[in-house]
Amino acid sequence: MFKEIIKGMAITLRYGLSRPITVQWPEEQKPATPRHRGRHILHRYYNGLEKCIGCELCAAACPVGCIYVGPAENDPLNPVSPGERYAKRYEINLMRCIFCGYCASACPTEAITLGPQCDFANYRRERTVLTKQELLEAWPKFERSRGDMNQRGAGADQRSTGKSLNPGPSPRLAWEAQADETHEAPLPGHGGIPVNVPGVIDPSEESRA
Amino acid sequence: MANKTTTPSSSEGLAEAEKVTVTIDGREVAVPRGSLVVDAASSLGIHIPIYCAHPKLDPVAVCRMCLVRVGKMPRLQPACATVVSDGMVVTTQSPEVAKVREGMLEFLLLNHPLDCPVCDRGGECDLQDFAVRYGPQTSRFPITQKSHAAKAVVLSDKIELDQERCILCWRCTRYYDEITGEKELVLVRRGIDTVIDSFNGEPLTSDFQGNLPEVCPVGALTHRQYRFQARPWDLQRTKGICPECSYGCNINIDARDFEIKRFASRDNPQVEDMWLCDRGRYSVEKWSHGSRVRHPLIRAGGEVREVGVDEAVAEAARQLGEVLRLHGGGAIGVIGSPMLTNEELWLLQRLARETLDCHNCDHQLDELGNVSADEHSLGIAEIEDCETVVVLGAEPEANTPVLTLRLHKAQLRRGVEVRRVEHDASPASLGIKGKRLVGVIADEVHRAYAADMADALASGNTLVKRLTVTRGVNGRGAKDMGMLPTQGPGYSRVTGGKDGRQILHAASAGAIKALLLVGAETVLRGAGILAEKALAKVDVIIAIEPRAGIVANAASVVIPGHTYFEKRGSVTNVEGRVQRVSPALPPATAAPQETRVLAMLAAALGATGWGTGDPFEVNTMLSQAIDAYRGAGNGGRALWKRQGEPR
Ligand code: SF4
Ligand code: SF4
Ligand code: SF4
Ligand code: FES
C-alpha cells in the first residue's frame, strides 16, 4: 500500500515539476496543424482575381446552411473573378458553422478553405457573420497578410513560404487599393475583425426600403 | 404531321377518343389512339428521357435520347415520335436501352463545357439530371480536346445564348415556327460546327422571347433578367397570377430573400398554355423596389402622427361618419383599383353602398360603356373551337399579348379563321355567314363596337360569343364585383353615381368632401393634374395604400396596404376565370390585409354582420352573393347566364 502511495506521489511530483503544456493564450499562440479546420478563407489567384465564381455549391453542400452567396455578373473589362460569374455577396455565419469542411470539398475552384484561426468570440453577434471582404485573402500585399501576426488568418497555413510573390499587373488595382486600406490595420482585441464591420444587412430593408 | 393529341386544346376532344391498350415494361395501360409512346409511359409513371420532344411542340425525333425497344421492330424506336397501336409491347428498361442512353449522353457531353457551376440552369437542367440518372459516370474523352463555340452571345436585351452548351434539340427554332410564327432563331453551319444563332445575326425582337429559356432543356438560352440571380434551390416558389394584364396567366413566383427573382410559367392549358409574354415575365423588378408605407399615419394640421391600426381606423371612421352626417353619402367618393382582389373590391363596394350610402364608386377613371356579363362569354381555350374569330383593332393583343399565341395556335392547329379588322368594320363586309361559332374579341374601350358586331353576326345557327379585354390584373373581377358607378355586384343596375374622373372633378370643385381610396395610387396618377387638384382640395382622404406617392402624401388617414404579391384572395381574368393568389412575399407592414381593415372600418362605422374580413370568409360571402361565383372555386370560370338564353 505504502508503495502505491509513493508511486502515485511520484507521478504527481514529476508532472508538478515538469514544464506545463498550457500556453498563455492569447498572448502566446500555438501553430495550427496544416489541416486545421478553422475560420474560412476565400482565396485569390496570383493575379489578384478571386477564385470564387459565386456558384453557391458551398452553400448547397453546407449541412447547416450557414453560407450565403449572392452571385452577380462580371464586367468583362474589369472582372472580379475569371469567367462570367462572381460572388457579389459572400457571408458565413460562424456561430452556425460546424467546421465540417464540406464547403471546401464542394468548391469546384478551391476558392474556399478552412484556415488556422479558431477564436471567434465577440461582443457583437453581427460580427460573427463574416462578410466577403473579411474572408477574402488580402492582395497585393501577400507577404504581410501571411505573416505570423496575421490575425485575419488569410492563407496563413496555406503557403507559408514567406517569399514575396509579385502579384503582377491587375485589372482591379483601384479596387485593391481601397481593399488594402481596410486590410491595413486589424484592431487588436477583436479577433482581427475591425470594429466598424458592416452589420448583417437585412435583405428586406436593403431592397424594399 | 400536327399531332393534336399531344396538345389537347380544350377539355373536349380527348373525352370521346378511342382507347388502345399497350404494354410498357410488362404493365398494361389504355391510352387514347394516336398517343405517343412517351406519353403512354408517363401515364404509367415510367420516365423516358427526352430532349427534342416537348409537350407543346410537334415531334421531330432529332436527339435520339428517347430510344426504346418497340415490339419486334429491328431497331430501337424514338418514343417521342412513335404512335401507340393496339397490343404494342414497349421495353424501356433493358440493358440494350440503357447502353444506348449512355452512348447518347456520352455524345452530348462530348463537347459540352464544364459550366455547371456558373450556368444559370444548373440544378434544374435536363442534361445534368439525365447524365446522373442514365449517363456514363465517367468520360472517355479528355477535357482539353473539347471543341469550343461562342459563349455569352447577347441575342437581345432579354436573352443570352451560350452556343457551347446547346445540344441542338431544335426546340427553340421549333418554338418560333410553331408557337409564335416568327422565325428568329436558326441553325447555322453543318456537322460538328452547327450552332444556334439569330437569323442574320440580328437581335431578337419577339414579344415572347422569355419562353425560350424555358423550352431549352439545357442552359444554352438564359434570361438576362435572371442572370446569376440565384440557384433553383434558393428559390421559394409560390403559385400566382401574372400581375401585368388581365389575361390571368398562371405563373410561379420564385423569390429569394424576400425579393422576387423571376416569374416562371405554370402550365394551364385553359389560359396561357404555358407561354408568357415578355411584358409580364420581365415585370419582376417592379415588385422589389419602390418606397412603401409601413405605418398607419394620421395627418392633421400639417402634422403627421404615426399611430396604431386601431386608432387609424377609428379616426377614419370618425372623419367619414362626420362627412356622412353633414353632407350625406353623395359627398363621398370611393376609388379602388383593378389591382385589388375580388374580396377587397366586393367589400369596398359594399362599404360604399351599404355603410356609406354612397354610389360614387369606381375602380378606374372612366366608365367605358355599358358592361354586361355577355361580354366575356367566350373562353380563351374556346377560341380554338370557333370557326371564325374577329379581333377588333390592335388593342386586345397589345393589352394581353399572350392572346396572340392562342390565336396563332387556333389558326395553325385548328384551322380557325382569324380576322383582324378595324374597330368600326362593318359586319356585312366581313362576309361571315353560315358559321356555327364565331368569336368577337375587343378591348373594353371598344366594347360597344363589339356588341354591335356580335348582334349583327348572330343569326339562326350562328352562335356569337364575345371576349372583352379588360385592363389591370383584376379588371374583370372589379366589374363582376360591382365596383362600378352604375352597376352593382353581378351587373345589377343600381342608382347611378359618379365614375372615377367625375369623382375627381367633383372633389376639386368642392362637391365631394371625402375620398376613400384603396390602392388607388396608380389610378389617380393616370388622371395627372386633376388628381392633384382633387387631393389638395379635399380634407378627408382615407387611403389604404401600399406605396408612398401622391395619395399617401395627401391623405388625412393612411393605412398601409399590401402589394399584389403580399396578399391572399382571388382575381378574375378576362374570360371570368377565378384564380387564387397567395402571398409570395412577406408584407412590408404589420397592418392587416385590406379585407380586414375594411371590415374593421365597417364595424367602426356601425355596420354589423361583416365578420373578421378574413379573405376566405369574404370569398364565401361573395360567392353566396354573386350566383356566377358559386361554382367557380379556384381556377374555374364564373359562368353567367347569357341574355335570352338559359344556361
Ligand atoms: S465548414 Fe461545414 S458547416 Fe461550416 S460553412 Fe463549411 S460546410 Fe458549412
Ligand atoms: S467558394 Fe467555391 S463553391 Fe462557394 S460559391 Fe465560391 S466557387 Fe462556388
Ligand atoms: S439552344 Fe437550347 S433549345 Fe435551342 S437547340 Fe440548343 S439546346 Fe435546344
Ligand atoms: S426526344 Fe425523342 S428523339 Fe429527341
Tab-separated table of C-alpha atoms in Angstrom, chain B residues 247 378-393 396-397 403-412 414-422 425 427 430-433 435-443 450 453-454 457 462-469:
chain	number	residue	atom	x	y	z
B	247	TYR	CA	-55.319	37.561	-69.162
B	378	LEU	CA	-66.028	33.320	-74.957
B	379	GLY	CA	-63.418	31.346	-73.073
B	380	ILE	CA	-59.767	31.612	-74.017
B	381	ALA	CA	-59.462	27.940	-74.903
B	382	GLU	CA	-62.789	28.144	-76.695
B	383	ILE	CA	-61.138	30.344	-79.313
B	384	GLU	CA	-59.828	27.124	-80.804
B	385	ASP	CA	-63.350	25.776	-81.181
B	386	CYS	CA	-64.591	28.812	-83.072
B	387	GLU	CA	-64.762	28.752	-86.821
B	388	THR	CA	-64.050	32.428	-87.155
B	389	VAL	CA	-62.641	34.877	-84.676
B	390	VAL	CA	-62.979	38.592	-85.298
B	391	VAL	CA	-60.462	40.775	-83.489
B	392	LEU	CA	-61.383	44.447	-83.359
B	393	GLY	CA	-58.353	46.685	-83.520
B	396	PRO	CA	-56.750	43.271	-77.460
B	397	GLU	CA	-53.451	41.778	-78.494
B	403	LEU	CA	-53.789	36.187	-76.779
B	404	THR	CA	-51.727	36.393	-79.955
B	405	LEU	CA	-50.261	32.968	-79.265
B	406	ARG	CA	-53.682	31.451	-78.672
B	407	LEU	CA	-54.938	32.940	-81.948
B	408	HIS	CA	-51.870	31.589	-83.726
B	409	LYS	CA	-52.400	28.157	-82.240
B	410	ALA	CA	-56.073	28.189	-83.218
B	411	GLN	CA	-55.092	29.149	-86.736
B	412	LEU	CA	-52.270	26.661	-87.079
B	414	ARG	CA	-57.408	24.005	-85.683
B	415	GLY	CA	-57.732	25.990	-88.892
B	416	VAL	CA	-59.638	28.786	-87.209
B	417	GLU	CA	-60.092	31.811	-89.407
B	418	VAL	CA	-58.750	34.865	-87.575
B	419	ARG	CA	-59.946	38.208	-88.904
B	420	ARG	CA	-58.154	41.259	-87.584
B	421	VAL	CA	-60.281	44.244	-88.508
B	422	GLU	CA	-60.786	47.900	-87.657
B	425	ALA	CA	-65.547	47.469	-89.620
B	427	PRO	CA	-70.084	43.205	-90.145
B	430	LEU	CA	-66.591	40.580	-93.392
B	431	GLY	CA	-68.754	38.065	-95.232
B	432	ILE	CA	-69.104	35.762	-92.258
B	433	LYS	CA	-72.044	33.517	-92.973
B	435	LYS	CA	-70.762	29.599	-89.188
B	436	ARG	CA	-71.554	27.647	-86.073
B	437	LEU	CA	-69.492	29.543	-83.550
B	438	VAL	CA	-67.989	32.963	-84.061
B	439	GLY	CA	-65.824	34.793	-81.527
B	440	VAL	CA	-65.637	38.562	-81.283
B	441	ILE	CA	-62.705	39.971	-79.358
B	442	ALA	CA	-62.354	43.625	-78.443
B	443	ASP	CA	-60.887	45.696	-75.669
B	450	ALA	CA	-68.061	44.534	-80.326
B	453	MET	CA	-70.702	43.325	-84.319
B	454	ALA	CA	-71.937	40.389	-82.250
B	457	LEU	CA	-73.314	38.364	-86.839
B	462	THR	CA	-74.596	31.175	-85.646
B	463	LEU	CA	-73.689	31.500	-82.009
B	464	VAL	CA	-71.573	34.541	-81.332
B	465	LYS	CA	-69.504	34.739	-78.181
B	466	ARG	CA	-67.552	37.753	-77.042
B	467	LEU	CA	-64.335	38.270	-75.200
B	468	THR	CA	-63.621	41.723	-73.825
B	469	VAL	CA	-60.128	42.526	-72.765
